[in-house]
Amino acid sequence: MKKRIQKHINKEEYVKIYICDKDGTSITNFNGYIHEQDKNFLLMSTDYDFFYNGTVVIRKEDISEIKRTENEQFIQKIMEKEGLKNVIFERNKSLNFHLDSYENMFQTIREMQIPVIIEALYGNDDRFQIGPVASCNNKHVKINYFNARGEYDLKPVSCKYKEITHFTIDSKYALLYYKYSKFID
């Protein structure tokens, strides 16, 4: 899989990635461009209806399929003709976020002072946690969670790294909620 992923990175190809749990049950999928990989993760800019939708970190062990069919090729043509691919690659460059250990990635996000969306979707657990990183160590991250009304929980919520299905930074959704949640008393 490493060579195939690297080929998509080198050729800047638009792909669709499916992830599943340890039992092979499909969890979700992502569309976009892979920018980087290491032994454990890949870093991908995603899109929604042709527009940049944030940067996601996915565990490689959860990937069940990487598609590059005629559909993805056609979408890439549209993205290129509309200049949207360049926008996505420029945004990735300006973020200057790179793969590392969970602890180091969450520390970087904390230093960037941007919110993160953490999803834990394995088994019966179905958690969506959003907010800025409060702290992290080598086993878990704590975030200052805010709800759909922009209200912060009194205490940071914790998520163990082994429970994380994927996490997203720089999504318009999270950034807008974060912007307005700061001002709510």
JSON list of C-alpha atoms in Angstrom, two decimals:
[
{"chain": "A", "resi": 1, "resn": "MET", "atom": "CA", "xyz": [0.00, 0.00, 0.00]},
{"chain": "A", "resi": 2, "resn": "LYS", "atom": "CA", "xyz": [2.90, 2.36, 0.75]},
{"chain": "A", "resi": 3, "resn": "LYS", "atom": "CA", "xyz": [4.03, 2.45, -2.90]},
{"chain": "A", "resi": 4, "resn": "ARG", "atom": "CA", "xyz": [0.50, 2.99, -4.15]},
{"chain": "A", "resi": 5, "resn": "ILE", "atom": "CA", "xyz": [-0.10, 5.87, -1.73]},
{"chain": "A", "resi": 6, "resn": "GLN", "atom": "CA", "xyz": [3.24, 7.41, -2.70]},
{"chain": "A", "resi": 7, "resn": "LYS", "atom": "CA", "xyz": [2.25, 7.21, -6.38]},
{"chain": "A", "resi": 8, "resn": "HIS", "atom": "CA", "xyz": [-0.93, 9.18, -5.64]},
{"chain": "A", "resi": 9, "resn": "ILE", "atom": "CA", "xyz": [1.10, 11.74, -3.67]},
{"chain": "A", "resi": 10, "resn": "ASN", "atom": "CA", "xyz": [3.74, 12.15, -6.39]},
{"chain": "A", "resi": 11, "resn": "LYS", "atom": "CA", "xyz": [1.16, 12.49, -9.18]},
{"chain": "A", "resi": 12, "resn": "GLU", "atom": "CA", "xyz": [-1.12, 14.72, -7.06]},
{"chain": "A", "resi": 13, "resn": "GLU", "atom": "CA", "xyz": [-4.06, 12.47, -7.87]},
{"chain": "A", "resi": 14, "resn": "TYR", "atom": "CA", "xyz": [-7.59, 12.92, -6.54]},
{"chain": "A", "resi": 15, "resn": "VAL", "atom": "CA", "xyz": [-8.67, 9.74, -4.71]},
{"chain": "A", "resi": 16, "resn": "LYS", "atom": "CA", "xyz": [-11.41, 8.30, -2.54]},
{"chain": "A", "resi": 17, "resn": "ILE", "atom": "CA", "xyz": [-10.33, 6.49, 0.62]},
{"chain": "A", "resi": 18, "resn": "TYR", "atom": "CA", "xyz": [-12.54, 4.10, 2.56]},
{"chain": "A", "resi": 19, "resn": "ILE", "atom": "CA", "xyz": [-11.84, 3.17, 6.16]},
{"chain": "A", "resi": 20, "resn": "CYS", "atom": "CA", "xyz": [-13.21, 0.28, 8.20]},
{"chain": "A", "resi": 21, "resn": "ASP", "atom": "CA", "xyz": [-12.92, -1.04, 11.73]},
{"chain": "A", "resi": 22, "resn": "LYS", "atom": "CA", "xyz": [-10.98, -4.14, 12.80]},
{"chain": "A", "resi": 23, "resn": "ASP", "atom": "CA", "xyz": [-13.97, -6.35, 11.96]},
{"chain": "A", "resi": 24, "resn": "GLY", "atom": "CA", "xyz": [-14.05, -5.03, 8.38]},
{"chain": "A", "resi": 25, "resn": "THR", "atom": "CA", "xyz": [-17.18, -2.94, 8.94]},
{"chain": "A", "resi": 26, "resn": "SER", "atom": "CA", "xyz": [-17.14, 0.16, 6.76]},
{"chain": "A", "resi": 27, "resn": "ILE", "atom": "CA", "xyz": [-16.96, 3.39, 8.76]},
{"chain": "A", "resi": 28, "resn": "THR", "atom": "CA", "xyz": [-16.65, 6.32, 6.35]},
{"chain": "A", "resi": 29, "resn": "ASN", "atom": "CA", "xyz": [-14.82, 7.63, 3.31]},
{"chain": "A", "resi": 30, "resn": "PHE", "atom": "CA", "xyz": [-12.85, 10.70, 2.27]},
{"chain": "A", "resi": 31, "resn": "ASN", "atom": "CA", "xyz": [-12.39, 12.41, -1.09]},
{"chain": "A", "resi": 32, "resn": "GLY", "atom": "CA", "xyz": [-9.38, 14.54, -1.90]},
{"chain": "A", "resi": 33, "resn": "TYR", "atom": "CA", "xyz": [-5.62, 14.66, -2.26]},
{"chain": "A", "resi": 34, "resn": "ILE", "atom": "CA", "xyz": [-3.07, 12.80, -0.14]},
{"chain": "A", "resi": 35, "resn": "HIS", "atom": "CA", "xyz": [-0.12, 15.02, 0.74]},
{"chain": "A", "resi": 36, "resn": "GLU", "atom": "CA", "xyz": [1.99, 12.90, 3.04]},
{"chain": "A", "resi": 37, "resn": "GLN", "atom": "CA", "xyz": [2.36, 9.46, 4.60]},
{"chain": "A", "resi": 38, "resn": "ASP", "atom": "CA", "xyz": [4.47, 7.87, 7.26]},
{"chain": "A", "resi": 39, "resn": "LYS", "atom": "CA", "xyz": [4.47, 4.39, 8.79]},
{"chain": "A", "resi": 40, "resn": "ASN", "atom": "CA", "xyz": [1.17, 4.91, 10.66]},
{"chain": "A", "resi": 41, "resn": "PHE", "atom": "CA", "xyz": [-0.80, 7.76, 9.08]},
{"chain": "A", "resi": 42, "resn": "LEU", "atom": "CA", "xyz": [-1.63, 9.66, 5.97]},
{"chain": "A", "resi": 43, "resn": "LEU", "atom": "CA", "xyz": [-2.41, 13.35, 5.66]},
{"chain": "A", "resi": 44, "resn": "MET", "atom": "CA", "xyz": [-5.11, 14.31, 3.20]},
{"chain": "A", "resi": 45, "resn": "SER", "atom": "CA", "xyz": [-6.87, 17.50, 2.15]},
{"chain": "A", "resi": 46, "resn": "THR", "atom": "CA", "xyz": [-10.54, 16.74, 1.67]},
{"chain": "A", "resi": 47, "resn": "ASP", "atom": "CA", "xyz": [-13.20, 18.47, -0.34]},
{"chain": "A", "resi": 48, "resn": "TYR", "atom": "CA", "xyz": [-16.96, 18.77, -0.22]},
{"chain": "A", "resi": 49, "resn": "ASP", "atom": "CA", "xyz": [-18.78, 19.69, -3.41]},
{"chain": "A", "resi": 50, "resn": "PHE", "atom": "CA", "xyz": [-15.43, 20.65, -4.99]},
{"chain": "A", "resi": 51, "resn": "PHE", "atom": "CA", "xyz": [-14.37, 23.03, -2.21]},
{"chain": "A", "resi": 52, "resn": "TYR", "atom": "CA", "xyz": [-11.67, 22.53, 0.41]},
{"chain": "A", "resi": 53, "resn": "ASN", "atom": "CA", "xyz": [-13.13, 20.96, 3.55]},
{"chain": "A", "resi": 54, "resn": "GLY", "atom": "CA", "xyz": [-10.14, 20.64, 5.86]},
{"chain": "A", "resi": 55, "resn": "THR", "atom": "CA", "xyz": [-7.17, 18.38, 6.41]},
{"chain": "A", "resi": 56, "resn": "VAL", "atom": "CA", "xyz": [-7.66, 14.92, 7.85]},
{"chain": "A", "resi": 57, "resn": "VAL", "atom": "CA", "xyz": [-5.23, 12.48, 9.49]},
{"chain": "A", "resi": 58, "resn": "ILE", "atom": "CA", "xyz": [-6.19, 8.85, 8.88]},
{"chain": "A", "resi": 59, "resn": "ARG", "atom": "CA", "xyz": [-4.64, 5.72, 10.40]},
{"chain": "A", "resi": 60, "resn": "LYS", "atom": "CA", "xyz": [-3.25, 3.58, 7.58]},
{"chain": "A", "resi": 61, "resn": "GLU", "atom": "CA", "xyz": [-4.27, 0.36, 9.33]},
{"chain": "A", "resi": 62, "resn": "ASP", "atom": "CA", "xyz": [-7.94, 1.39, 8.93]},
{"chain": "A", "resi": 63, "resn": "ILE", "atom": "CA", "xyz": [-7.79, 1.93, 5.17]},
{"chain": "A", "resi": 64, "resn": "SER", "atom": "CA", "xyz": [-9.79, -0.72, 3.36]},
{"chain": "A", "resi": 65, "resn": "GLU", "atom": "CA", "xyz": [-9.68, 0.73, -0.15]},
{"chain": "A", "resi": 66, "resn": "ILE", "atom": "CA", "xyz": [-8.20, 3.59, -2.17]},
{"chain": "A", "resi": 67, "resn": "LYS", "atom": "CA", "xyz": [-10.18, 4.34, -5.32]},
{"chain": "A", "resi": 68, "resn": "ARG", "atom": "CA", "xyz": [-8.93, 6.14, -8.40]},
{"chain": "A", "resi": 69, "resn": "THR", "atom": "CA", "xyz": [-11.63, 5.37, -10.95]},
{"chain": "A", "resi": 70, "resn": "GLU", "atom": "CA", "xyz": [-12.98, 7.36, -13.89]},
{"chain": "A", "resi": 71, "resn": "ASN", "atom": "CA", "xyz": [-15.17, 9.23, -11.38]},
{"chain": "A", "resi": 72, "resn": "GLU", "atom": "CA", "xyz": [-12.17, 10.49, -9.39]},
{"chain": "A", "resi": 73, "resn": "GLN", "atom": "CA", "xyz": [-10.33, 11.33, -12.61]},
{"chain": "A", "resi": 74, "resn": "PHE", "atom": "CA", "xyz": [-13.29, 13.39, -13.84]},
{"chain": "A", "resi": 75, "resn": "ILE", "atom": "CA", "xyz": [-13.58, 15.23, -10.51]},
{"chain": "A", "resi": 76, "resn": "GLN", "atom": "CA", "xyz": [-9.86, 15.99, -10.68]},
{"chain": "A", "resi": 77, "resn": "LYS", "atom": "CA", "xyz": [-10.32, 17.53, -14.14]},
{"chain": "A", "resi": 78, "resn": "ILE", "atom": "CA", "xyz": [-13.05, 19.80, -12.79]},
{"chain": "A", "resi": 79, "resn": "MET", "atom": "CA", "xyz": [-10.92, 20.75, -9.79]},
{"chain": "A", "resi": 80, "resn": "GLU", "atom": "CA", "xyz": [-8.00, 21.61, -12.07]},
{"chain": "A", "resi": 81, "resn": "LYS", "atom": "CA", "xyz": [-10.06, 23.56, -14.62]},
{"chain": "A", "resi": 82, "resn": "GLU", "atom": "CA", "xyz": [-11.67, 25.62, -11.85]},
{"chain": "A", "resi": 83, "resn": "GLY", "atom": "CA", "xyz": [-8.33, 26.27, -10.10]},
{"chain": "A", "resi": 84, "resn": "LEU", "atom": "CA", "xyz": [-9.60, 24.50, -6.98]},
{"chain": "A", "resi": 85, "resn": "LYS", "atom": "CA", "xyz": [-6.78, 21.96, -6.88]},
{"chain": "A", "resi": 86, "resn": "ASN", "atom": "CA", "xyz": [-4.25, 24.79, -6.63]},
{"chain": "A", "resi": 87, "resn": "VAL", "atom": "CA", "xyz": [-6.24, 26.37, -3.79]},
{"chain": "A", "resi": 88, "resn": "ILE", "atom": "CA", "xyz": [-6.16, 23.08, -1.87]},
{"chain": "A", "resi": 89, "resn": "PHE", "atom": "CA", "xyz": [-2.42, 22.57, -2.37]},
{"chain": "A", "resi": 90, "resn": "GLU", "atom": "CA", "xyz": [-1.64, 26.17, -1.42]},
{"chain": "A", "resi": 91, "resn": "ARG", "atom": "CA", "xyz": [-3.74, 25.82, 1.73]},
{"chain": "A", "resi": 92, "resn": "ASN", "atom": "CA", "xyz": [-1.90, 22.63, 2.67]},
{"chain": "A", "resi": 93, "resn": "LYS", "atom": "CA", "xyz": [1.43, 24.39, 2.16]},
{"chain": "A", "resi": 94, "resn": "SER", "atom": "CA", "xyz": [0.40, 27.38, 4.26]},
{"chain": "A", "resi": 95, "resn": "LEU", "atom": "CA", "xyz": [-0.80, 25.16, 7.13]},
{"chain": "A", "resi": 96, "resn": "ASN", "atom": "CA", "xyz": [2.64, 23.61, 7.37]},
{"chain": "A", "resi": 97, "resn": "PHE", "atom": "CA", "xyz": [1.21, 20.67, 9.34]},
{"chain": "A", "resi": 98, "resn": "HIS", "atom": "CA", "xyz": [3.05, 17.34, 9.14]},
{"chain": "A", "resi": 99, "resn": "LEU", "atom": "CA", "xyz": [2.59, 13.80, 10.34]},
{"chain": "A", "resi": 100, "resn": "ASP", "atom": "CA", "xyz": [4.25, 12.77, 13.58]},
{"chain": "A", "resi": 101, "resn": "SER", "atom": "CA", "xyz": [3.21, 10.96, 16.77]},
{"chain": "A", "resi": 102, "resn": "TYR", "atom": "CA", "xyz": [-0.28, 11.71, 18.07]},
{"chain": "A", "resi": 103, "resn": "GLU", "atom": "CA", "xyz": [1.22, 13.69, 20.93]},
{"chain": "A", "resi": 104, "resn": "ASN", "atom": "CA", "xyz": [3.36, 15.85, 18.64]},
{"chain": "A", "resi": 105, "resn": "MET", "atom": "CA", "xyz": [0.56, 16.42, 16.13]},
{"chain": "A", "resi": 106, "resn": "PHE", "atom": "CA", "xyz": [-1.87, 17.54, 18.85]},
{"chain": "A", "resi": 107, "resn": "GLN", "atom": "CA", "xyz": [0.81, 19.73, 20.41]},
{"chain": "A", "resi": 108, "resn": "THR", "atom": "CA", "xyz": [1.30, 21.38, 17.00]},
{"chain": "A", "resi": 109, "resn": "ILE", "atom": "CA", "xyz": [-2.46, 21.93, 16.69]},
{"chain": "A", "resi": 110, "resn": "ARG", "atom": "CA", "xyz": [-2.47, 23.45, 20.17]},
{"chain": "A", "resi": 111, "resn": "GLU", "atom": "CA", "xyz": [0.32, 25.82, 19.18]},
{"chain": "A", "resi": 112, "resn": "MET", "atom": "CA", "xyz": [-1.56, 26.73, 15.97]},
{"chain": "A", "resi": 113, "resn": "GLN", "atom": "CA", "xyz": [-4.51, 27.77, 18.18]},
{"chain": "A", "resi": 114, "resn": "ILE", "atom": "CA", "xyz": [-7.08, 26.21, 15.87]},
{"chain": "A", "resi": 115, "resn": "PRO", "atom": "CA", "xyz": [-9.87, 23.76, 16.67]},
{"chain": "A", "resi": 116, "resn": "VAL", "atom": "CA", "xyz": [-9.76, 20.07, 15.90]},
{"chain": "A", "resi": 117, "resn": "ILE", "atom": "CA", "xyz": [-12.55, 17.62, 15.17]},
{"chain": "A", "resi": 118, "resn": "ILE", "atom": "CA", "xyz": [-11.87, 14.20, 16.65]},
{"chain": "A", "resi": 119, "resn": "GLU", "atom": "CA", "xyz": [-14.08, 11.30, 15.64]},
{"chain": "A", "resi": 120, "resn": "ALA", "atom": "CA", "xyz": [-14.17, 7.97, 17.45]},
{"chain": "A", "resi": 121, "resn": "LEU", "atom": "CA", "xyz": [-16.37, 5.63, 15.45]},
{"chain": "A", "resi": 122, "resn": "TYR", "atom": "CA", "xyz": [-15.22, 2.14, 16.42]},
{"chain": "A", "resi": 123, "resn": "GLY", "atom": "CA", "xyz": [-17.77, -0.41, 17.64]},
{"chain": "A", "resi": 124, "resn": "ASN", "atom": "CA", "xyz": [-20.61, 1.00, 19.73]},
{"chain": "A", "resi": 125, "resn": "ASP", "atom": "CA", "xyz": [-18.64, 4.17, 20.45]},
{"chain": "A", "resi": 126, "resn": "ASP", "atom": "CA", "xyz": [-19.70, 7.08, 18.27]},
{"chain": "A", "resi": 127, "resn": "ARG", "atom": "CA", "xyz": [-18.12, 10.33, 19.41]},
{"chain": "A", "resi": 128, "resn": "PHE", "atom": "CA", "xyz": [-17.69, 13.66, 17.68]},
{"chain": "A", "resi": 129, "resn": "GLN", "atom": "CA", "xyz": [-15.54, 16.03, 19.69]},
{"chain": "A", "resi": 130, "resn": "ILE", "atom": "CA", "xyz": [-14.77, 19.55, 18.54]},
{"chain": "A", "resi": 131, "resn": "GLY", "atom": "CA", "xyz": [-12.72, 22.33, 20.06]},
{"chain": "A", "resi": 132, "resn": "PRO", "atom": "CA", "xyz": [-9.20, 23.59, 20.67]},
{"chain": "A", "resi": 133, "resn": "VAL", "atom": "CA", "xyz": [-6.59, 21.28, 22.19]},
{"chain": "A", "resi": 134, "resn": "ALA", "atom": "CA", "xyz": [-6.26, 21.87, 25.94]},
{"chain": "A", "resi": 135, "resn": "SER", "atom": "CA", "xyz": [-3.44, 19.38, 26.57]},
{"chain": "A", "resi": 136, "resn": "CYS", "atom": "CA", "xyz": [-1.98, 16.10, 25.38]},
{"chain": "A", "resi": 137, "resn": "ASN", "atom": "CA", "xyz": [0.43, 13.41, 26.47]},
{"chain": "A", "resi": 138, "resn": "ASN", "atom": "CA", "xyz": [1.63, 10.10, 25.06]},
{"chain": "A", "resi": 139, "resn": "LYS", "atom": "CA", "xyz": [-1.75, 8.32, 25.62]},
{"chain": "A", "resi": 140, "resn": "HIS", "atom": "CA", "xyz": [-4.56, 10.84, 25.13]},
{"chain": "A", "resi": 141, "resn": "VAL", "atom": "CA", "xyz": [-5.59, 14.34, 24.10]},
{"chain": "A", "resi": 142, "resn": "LYS", "atom": "CA", "xyz": [-7.89, 16.69, 25.97]},
{"chain": "A", "resi": 143, "resn": "ILE", "atom": "CA", "xyz": [-9.89, 19.29, 24.13]},
{"chain": "A", "resi": 144, "resn": "ASN", "atom": "CA", "xyz": [-11.98, 22.23, 25.27]},
{"chain": "A", "resi": 145, "resn": "TYR", "atom": "CA", "xyz": [-15.15, 20.84, 23.77]},
{"chain": "A", "resi": 146, "resn": "PHE", "atom": "CA", "xyz": [-17.93, 23.13, 22.62]},
{"chain": "A", "resi": 147, "resn": "ASN", "atom": "CA", "xyz": [-21.42, 22.05, 21.62]},
{"chain": "A", "resi": 148, "resn": "ALA", "atom": "CA", "xyz": [-23.63, 23.04, 18.66]},
{"chain": "A", "resi": 149, "resn": "ARG", "atom": "CA", "xyz": [-24.68, 26.21, 20.53]},
{"chain": "A", "resi": 150, "resn": "GLY", "atom": "CA", "xyz": [-21.06, 27.29, 20.94]},
{"chain": "A", "resi": 151, "resn": "GLU", "atom": "CA", "xyz": [-21.06, 26.57, 24.67]},
{"chain": "A", "resi": 152, "resn": "TYR", "atom": "CA", "xyz": [-17.90, 25.12, 26.21]},
{"chain": "A", "resi": 153, "resn": "ASP", "atom": "CA", "xyz": [-17.99, 22.23, 28.66]},
{"chain": "A", "resi": 154, "resn": "LEU", "atom": "CA", "xyz": [-16.71, 23.19, 32.10]},
{"chain": "A", "resi": 155, "resn": "LYS", "atom": "CA", "xyz": [-13.87, 20.65, 31.92]},
{"chain": "A", "resi": 156, "resn": "PRO", "atom": "CA", "xyz": [-11.86, 19.45, 28.92]},
{"chain": "A", "resi": 157, "resn": "VAL", "atom": "CA", "xyz": [-12.95, 16.13, 27.41]},
{"chain": "A", "resi": 158, "resn": "SER", "atom": "CA", "xyz": [-10.42, 13.37, 26.93]},
{"chain": "A", "resi": 159, "resn": "CYS", "atom": "CA", "xyz": [-9.94, 10.92, 24.08]},
{"chain": "A", "resi": 160, "resn": "LYS", "atom": "CA", "xyz": [-7.43, 8.08, 24.07]},
{"chain": "A", "resi": 161, "resn": "TYR", "atom": "CA", "xyz": [-5.39, 7.88, 20.88]},
{"chain": "A", "resi": 162, "resn": "LYS", "atom": "CA", "xyz": [-6.33, 4.23, 20.33]},
{"chain": "A", "resi": 163, "resn": "GLU", "atom": "CA", "xyz": [-10.01, 5.30, 20.14]},
{"chain": "A", "resi": 164, "resn": "ILE", "atom": "CA", "xyz": [-9.50, 7.92, 17.41]},
{"chain": "A", "resi": 165, "resn": "THR", "atom": "CA", "xyz": [-10.82, 6.92, 14.01]},
{"chain": "A", "resi": 166, "resn": "HIS", "atom": "CA", "xyz": [-9.54, 10.13, 12.38]},
{"chain": "A", "resi": 167, "resn": "PHE", "atom": "CA", "xyz": [-9.15, 13.80, 13.15]},
{"chain": "A", "resi": 168, "resn": "THR", "atom": "CA", "xyz": [-9.59, 16.92, 11.07]},
{"chain": "A", "resi": 169, "resn": "ILE", "atom": "CA", "xyz": [-8.09, 20.38, 11.28]},
{"chain": "A", "resi": 170, "resn": "ASP", "atom": "CA", "xyz": [-8.77, 23.55, 9.34]},
{"chain": "A", "resi": 171, "resn": "SER", "atom": "CA", "xyz": [-12.36, 22.70, 8.39]},
{"chain": "A", "resi": 172, "resn": "LYS", "atom": "CA", "xyz": [-14.60, 25.67, 7.75]},
{"chain": "A", "resi": 173, "resn": "TYR", "atom": "CA", "xyz": [-17.21, 24.08, 10.03]},
{"chain": "A", "resi": 174, "resn": "ALA", "atom": "CA", "xyz": [-14.85, 23.91, 13.02]},
{"chain": "A", "resi": 175, "resn": "LEU", "atom": "CA", "xyz": [-13.27, 27.30, 12.35]},
{"chain": "A", "resi": 176, "resn": "LEU", "atom": "CA", "xyz": [-16.64, 29.09, 12.20]},
{"chain": "A", "resi": 177, "resn": "TYR", "atom": "CA", "xyz": [-17.97, 27.41, 15.34]},
{"chain": "A", "resi": 178, "resn": "TYR", "atom": "CA", "xyz": [-14.73, 28.21, 17.12]},
{"chain": "A", "resi": 179, "resn": "LYS", "atom": "CA", "xyz": [-14.82, 31.84, 16.02]},
{"chain": "A", "resi": 180, "resn": "TYR", "atom": "CA", "xyz": [-18.29, 32.41, 17.44]},
{"chain": "A", "resi": 181, "resn": "SER", "atom": "CA", "xyz": [-18.02, 30.15, 20.47]},
{"chain": "A", "resi": 182, "resn": "LYS", "atom": "CA", "xyz": [-15.39, 32.43, 21.98]},
{"chain": "A", "resi": 183, "resn": "PHE", "atom": "CA", "xyz": [-17.89, 35.22, 22.52]},
{"chain": "A", "resi": 184, "resn": "ILE", "atom": "CA", "xyz": [-20.66, 33.31, 24.22]},
{"chain": "A", "resi": 185, "resn": "ASP", "atom": "CA", "xyz": [-21.00, 33.83, 27.97]}
]
